[in-house]
Amino acid sequence: MSRTLTLIQTGWESIRAIAENGRKADALAQLELLLARPDVPADIATEGHQLAGTIALDLGRFATARRHLKAAAGFDVTEARTRYLAGRAWEEDPEGCDRKAAVAFRKATLLDGTNLLYRAAFGRAAARCGQVRRGVCEMLAAAEQAPGDVTVIRVAVGGLLEMGKLGKARGILAKAMFLRPGHRELTNTWERTKFETARLTQRRTAKTRENTRYAQDAQFARDGDRVLLPFVRIADGTGTASGASVRTDTVSFPRPHFDRLRISKLDR
């Protein structure tokens, strides 16, 4: 028995070394073989499933990540990071579910209320699920408590931009850039915020112009489908009392000339 445990421990340490060297696919394959054994100790199984979930998440294998993270949560019901990773696996999956992501992030915040990244992620997921007011409040609270944490700021600002809260996003970024001057990611996020502001401004301006045009067209629709245009045409050499020449011919409305149509041999 001790020899078996030694082999399992050695294999576990080897897998972690492989993962640290960047060979994530190989590490995940060996992890799944190791975790399939029925005699794996609970502590190694817990860490192994969480590591497998993290690697699968990085590789974009979201269903595999959720399966391993669910197993890890079964071994340790108090681990907040497992719930946070499970939320990411639902959130980042193109075929995932924002509601399930919000539930997982909420569990993470309940297990570790001091981690503001979990709170910001929950706020963004809640806003995506339709709870915009609550989500915005959560993201603002997380950013205010961690104004210099770039990871928290990234999640909060991204969520606020998605909800169209441009002023709040700029306020958070301004404070973060003051605390972390010259930070590249914050600078890039600031440029993205300016772009979103310009884009939404242009969209609102275009929508206003379109509504104005429709309002003008509505007057024509009420008056009928005939519109008289004031074209000036000199009919003769005489003028009016004011000396200005005016158009004196009658308005004509062209009609289809069906009588001009000829039947060709190809139509017979």
Coordinates of C-alpha atoms in Angstrom, one line a residue:
M1 CA 0.0 0.0 0.0
S2 CA 2.8 2.4 0.9
R3 CA 4.5 1.6 -2.4
T4 CA 1.3 2.5 -4.3
L5 CA 0.9 5.8 -2.5
T6 CA 4.5 6.6 -3.3
L7 CA 3.9 6.0 -7.0
I8 CA 0.8 8.1 -6.9
Q9 CA 2.6 10.9 -5.1
T10 CA 5.5 10.7 -7.6
G11 CA 3.1 10.8 -10.5
W12 CA 1.3 13.8 -9.1
E13 CA 4.5 15.8 -8.6
S14 CA 5.6 14.9 -12.1
I15 CA 2.3 16.1 -13.6
R16 CA 2.6 19.4 -11.8
A17 CA 6.1 19.9 -13.1
I18 CA 4.8 19.2 -16.7
A19 CA 2.0 21.7 -16.2
E20 CA 4.4 24.3 -14.9
N21 CA 6.6 23.8 -18.0
G22 CA 3.7 24.8 -20.2
R23 CA 2.9 21.3 -21.5
K24 CA -0.7 21.6 -20.5
A25 CA -2.3 19.1 -22.9
D26 CA 0.2 16.4 -21.7
A27 CA -0.4 17.3 -18.1
L28 CA -4.2 17.1 -18.5
A29 CA -4.0 13.7 -20.2
Q30 CA -1.8 12.3 -17.5
L31 CA -4.0 13.9 -14.8
E32 CA -7.1 12.2 -16.1
L33 CA -5.3 8.8 -16.0
L34 CA -4.2 9.4 -12.5
L35 CA -7.6 10.7 -11.2
A36 CA -9.3 7.6 -12.7
R37 CA -7.6 5.4 -10.2
P38 CA -9.9 4.5 -7.2
D39 CA -7.0 4.6 -4.7
V40 CA -6.1 8.3 -5.1
P41 CA -6.0 10.0 -1.7
A42 CA -8.6 12.7 -1.2
D43 CA -6.1 15.6 -0.9
I44 CA -4.4 14.7 -4.2
A45 CA -7.8 14.1 -5.9
T46 CA -9.0 17.6 -4.7
E47 CA -5.9 19.4 -6.0
G48 CA -5.8 17.2 -9.1
H49 CA -9.3 17.9 -10.2
Q50 CA -8.9 21.6 -9.6
L51 CA -5.7 21.7 -11.6
A52 CA -7.3 19.6 -14.4
G53 CA -10.2 22.1 -14.4
T54 CA -7.8 25.0 -14.6
I55 CA -5.8 23.5 -17.5
A56 CA -8.9 22.5 -19.4
L57 CA -10.2 26.1 -19.0
D58 CA -7.0 27.5 -20.4
L59 CA -7.2 25.0 -23.3
G60 CA -10.8 26.0 -24.1
R61 CA -12.2 22.6 -23.1
F62 CA -15.0 24.0 -21.1
A63 CA -17.1 20.9 -20.6
T64 CA -14.1 19.0 -19.3
A65 CA -13.2 21.9 -17.0
R66 CA -16.7 21.9 -15.5
R67 CA -16.6 18.1 -15.0
H68 CA -13.3 18.3 -13.0
L69 CA -14.3 21.4 -11.1
K70 CA -17.6 19.7 -10.0
A71 CA -15.6 16.8 -8.8
A72 CA -13.2 19.1 -6.9
A73 CA -16.1 20.9 -5.3
G74 CA -17.4 17.5 -4.1
F75 CA -14.2 16.8 -2.3
D76 CA -14.0 20.3 -0.7
V77 CA -17.2 22.2 -0.3
T78 CA -15.5 25.2 1.3
E79 CA -13.1 26.0 -1.6
A80 CA -14.1 29.3 -3.1
R81 CA -11.6 29.2 -6.0
T82 CA -13.2 26.1 -7.4
R83 CA -16.6 27.9 -7.6
Y84 CA -14.9 30.9 -9.3
L85 CA -13.2 28.7 -11.9
A86 CA -16.5 26.9 -12.5
G87 CA -18.2 30.3 -13.1
R88 CA -15.5 31.1 -15.7
A89 CA -16.1 27.7 -17.4
W90 CA -19.7 28.7 -17.8
E91 CA -19.0 32.3 -18.7
E92 CA -16.3 31.8 -21.3
D93 CA -17.9 28.9 -23.1
P94 CA -19.7 30.2 -26.3
E95 CA -22.4 27.7 -25.5
G96 CA -22.4 28.3 -21.8
C97 CA -24.9 30.0 -19.5
D98 CA -24.6 33.4 -17.8
R99 CA -27.1 32.4 -15.1
K100 CA -25.1 29.3 -14.1
A101 CA -22.0 31.5 -14.1
A102 CA -23.6 34.0 -11.8
V103 CA -24.7 31.2 -9.4
A104 CA -21.1 29.9 -9.3
F105 CA -19.6 33.3 -8.7
R106 CA -22.2 34.0 -6.0
K107 CA -21.1 30.9 -4.2
A108 CA -17.5 32.0 -4.5
T109 CA -18.3 35.4 -2.9
L110 CA -20.2 33.7 -0.1
L111 CA -17.3 31.4 0.7
D112 CA -14.7 34.2 0.4
G113 CA -16.2 37.6 0.8
T114 CA -12.7 39.3 0.9
N115 CA -11.9 38.4 -2.7
L116 CA -13.0 41.4 -4.7
L117 CA -12.3 39.6 -8.0
Y118 CA -15.1 37.1 -7.2
R119 CA -17.4 40.0 -6.4
A120 CA -16.7 41.9 -9.6
A121 CA -17.2 38.7 -11.7
F122 CA -20.5 38.1 -9.9
G123 CA -21.6 41.6 -10.7
R124 CA -20.8 41.3 -14.4
A125 CA -22.6 38.0 -14.6
A126 CA -25.6 39.3 -12.8
A127 CA -25.9 42.3 -15.1
R128 CA -25.7 40.0 -18.1
C129 CA -28.6 38.0 -16.7
G130 CA -30.8 41.1 -16.5
Q131 CA -30.1 42.2 -12.9
V132 CA -28.4 45.3 -14.2
R133 CA -28.9 47.5 -11.1
R134 CA -27.5 44.8 -8.7
G135 CA -24.7 43.9 -11.1
V136 CA -23.6 47.5 -11.5
C137 CA -23.6 48.1 -7.7
E138 CA -21.5 44.9 -7.2
M139 CA -18.9 46.0 -9.8
L140 CA -18.7 49.5 -8.5
A141 CA -18.2 48.3 -4.9
A142 CA -15.5 45.9 -5.9
A143 CA -13.7 48.5 -7.9
E144 CA -13.9 51.1 -5.1
Q145 CA -12.5 48.7 -2.6
A146 CA -9.6 47.7 -4.9
P147 CA -8.9 50.8 -7.0
G148 CA -5.3 49.7 -7.8
D149 CA -6.1 46.0 -8.6
V150 CA -5.8 45.8 -12.3
T151 CA -7.6 42.4 -12.5
V152 CA -10.6 43.7 -10.6
I153 CA -10.6 46.9 -12.6
R154 CA -10.6 44.9 -15.9
V155 CA -13.6 42.9 -15.0
A156 CA -15.6 45.8 -13.5
V157 CA -14.9 48.2 -16.4
G158 CA -15.6 45.5 -19.0
G159 CA -19.0 44.8 -17.4
L160 CA -19.8 48.5 -17.1
L161 CA -19.0 49.1 -20.7
E162 CA -21.2 46.2 -21.7
M163 CA -24.1 47.8 -19.8
G164 CA -23.4 51.2 -21.4
K165 CA -22.3 52.8 -18.1
L166 CA -19.6 54.8 -19.7
G167 CA -19.4 57.6 -17.1
K168 CA -18.9 55.1 -14.2
A169 CA -16.3 53.2 -16.2
R170 CA -14.3 56.3 -16.9
G171 CA -14.5 57.3 -13.2
I172 CA -13.1 53.9 -12.1
L173 CA -10.4 54.0 -14.8
A174 CA -9.3 57.6 -13.9
K175 CA -8.7 56.6 -10.3
A176 CA -6.9 53.4 -11.3
M177 CA -4.6 55.3 -13.7
F178 CA -3.8 57.8 -11.0
L179 CA -2.7 55.0 -8.7
R180 CA -1.0 53.0 -11.4
P181 CA 0.4 55.6 -13.9
G182 CA 1.8 54.2 -17.1
H183 CA 0.2 50.8 -16.7
R184 CA -0.2 49.3 -20.2
E185 CA -3.4 47.4 -19.6
L186 CA -5.1 50.4 -18.0
T187 CA -4.0 52.6 -20.9
N188 CA -5.4 50.1 -23.4
T189 CA -8.7 49.9 -21.4
W190 CA -8.9 53.7 -21.4
E191 CA -8.5 53.7 -25.2
R192 CA -11.3 51.1 -25.4
T193 CA -13.5 53.2 -23.2
K194 CA -13.0 56.3 -25.4
F195 CA -13.8 54.2 -28.5
E196 CA -17.0 52.9 -26.9
T197 CA -18.0 56.4 -25.9
A198 CA -17.5 57.7 -29.5
R199 CA -19.3 54.7 -30.9
L200 CA -22.4 55.1 -28.7
T201 CA -22.4 58.9 -29.3
Q202 CA -22.4 58.3 -33.0
R203 CA -25.2 55.8 -32.8
R204 CA -27.3 58.1 -30.7
T205 CA -26.7 61.0 -33.1
A206 CA -27.6 58.8 -36.1
K207 CA -30.7 57.6 -34.4
T208 CA -31.8 61.2 -33.6
R209 CA -31.2 62.2 -37.2
E210 CA -33.2 59.2 -38.4
N211 CA -36.1 60.0 -36.1
T212 CA -36.0 63.6 -37.4
R213 CA -36.1 62.4 -41.0
Y214 CA -39.0 60.1 -40.2
A215 CA -40.8 63.1 -38.6
Q216 CA -40.4 65.1 -41.8
D217 CA -41.6 62.2 -44.0
A218 CA -44.6 61.8 -41.8
Q219 CA -45.9 65.2 -42.9
F220 CA -45.8 64.0 -46.6
A221 CA -47.5 60.8 -45.6
R222 CA -50.4 62.8 -44.1
D223 CA -50.7 65.1 -47.1
G224 CA -50.8 62.3 -49.6
D225 CA -48.3 60.7 -52.0
R226 CA -48.0 63.7 -54.3
V227 CA -45.3 66.2 -53.4
L228 CA -45.1 69.6 -55.3
L229 CA -41.6 70.9 -55.7
P230 CA -41.0 74.6 -56.3
F231 CA -39.0 74.5 -59.5
V232 CA -38.6 77.9 -61.1
R233 CA -39.2 78.1 -64.9
I234 CA -39.5 81.1 -67.1
A235 CA -42.6 80.7 -69.3
D236 CA -42.4 84.0 -71.3
G237 CA -40.9 87.4 -71.1
T238 CA -43.6 88.9 -68.8
G239 CA -43.2 89.0 -65.1
T240 CA -45.4 89.5 -62.0
A241 CA -45.9 92.7 -60.2
S242 CA -42.9 92.0 -58.1
G243 CA -40.7 91.5 -61.1
A244 CA -40.0 87.8 -60.4
S245 CA -40.8 85.2 -63.0
V246 CA -42.8 82.2 -61.8
R247 CA -43.7 78.8 -63.1
T248 CA -47.0 78.9 -65.0
D249 CA -47.2 75.4 -66.5
T250 CA -49.4 72.8 -64.9
V251 CA -48.0 69.9 -62.8
S252 CA -47.9 66.6 -64.5
F253 CA -47.8 63.1 -63.0
P254 CA -46.2 60.5 -65.3
R255 CA -48.2 57.3 -65.8
P256 CA -47.0 53.9 -67.2
H257 CA -47.2 53.8 -71.0
F258 CA -48.7 50.4 -71.4
D259 CA -49.8 51.2 -75.0
R260 CA -46.2 51.5 -76.0
L261 CA -45.4 47.9 -75.1
R262 CA -44.9 45.6 -78.1
I263 CA -45.2 41.9 -78.1
S264 CA -42.0 40.3 -79.4
K265 CA -41.6 36.9 -80.9
L266 CA -39.9 35.7 -77.8
D267 CA -43.1 36.4 -75.8
R268 CA -45.3 34.3 -78.1

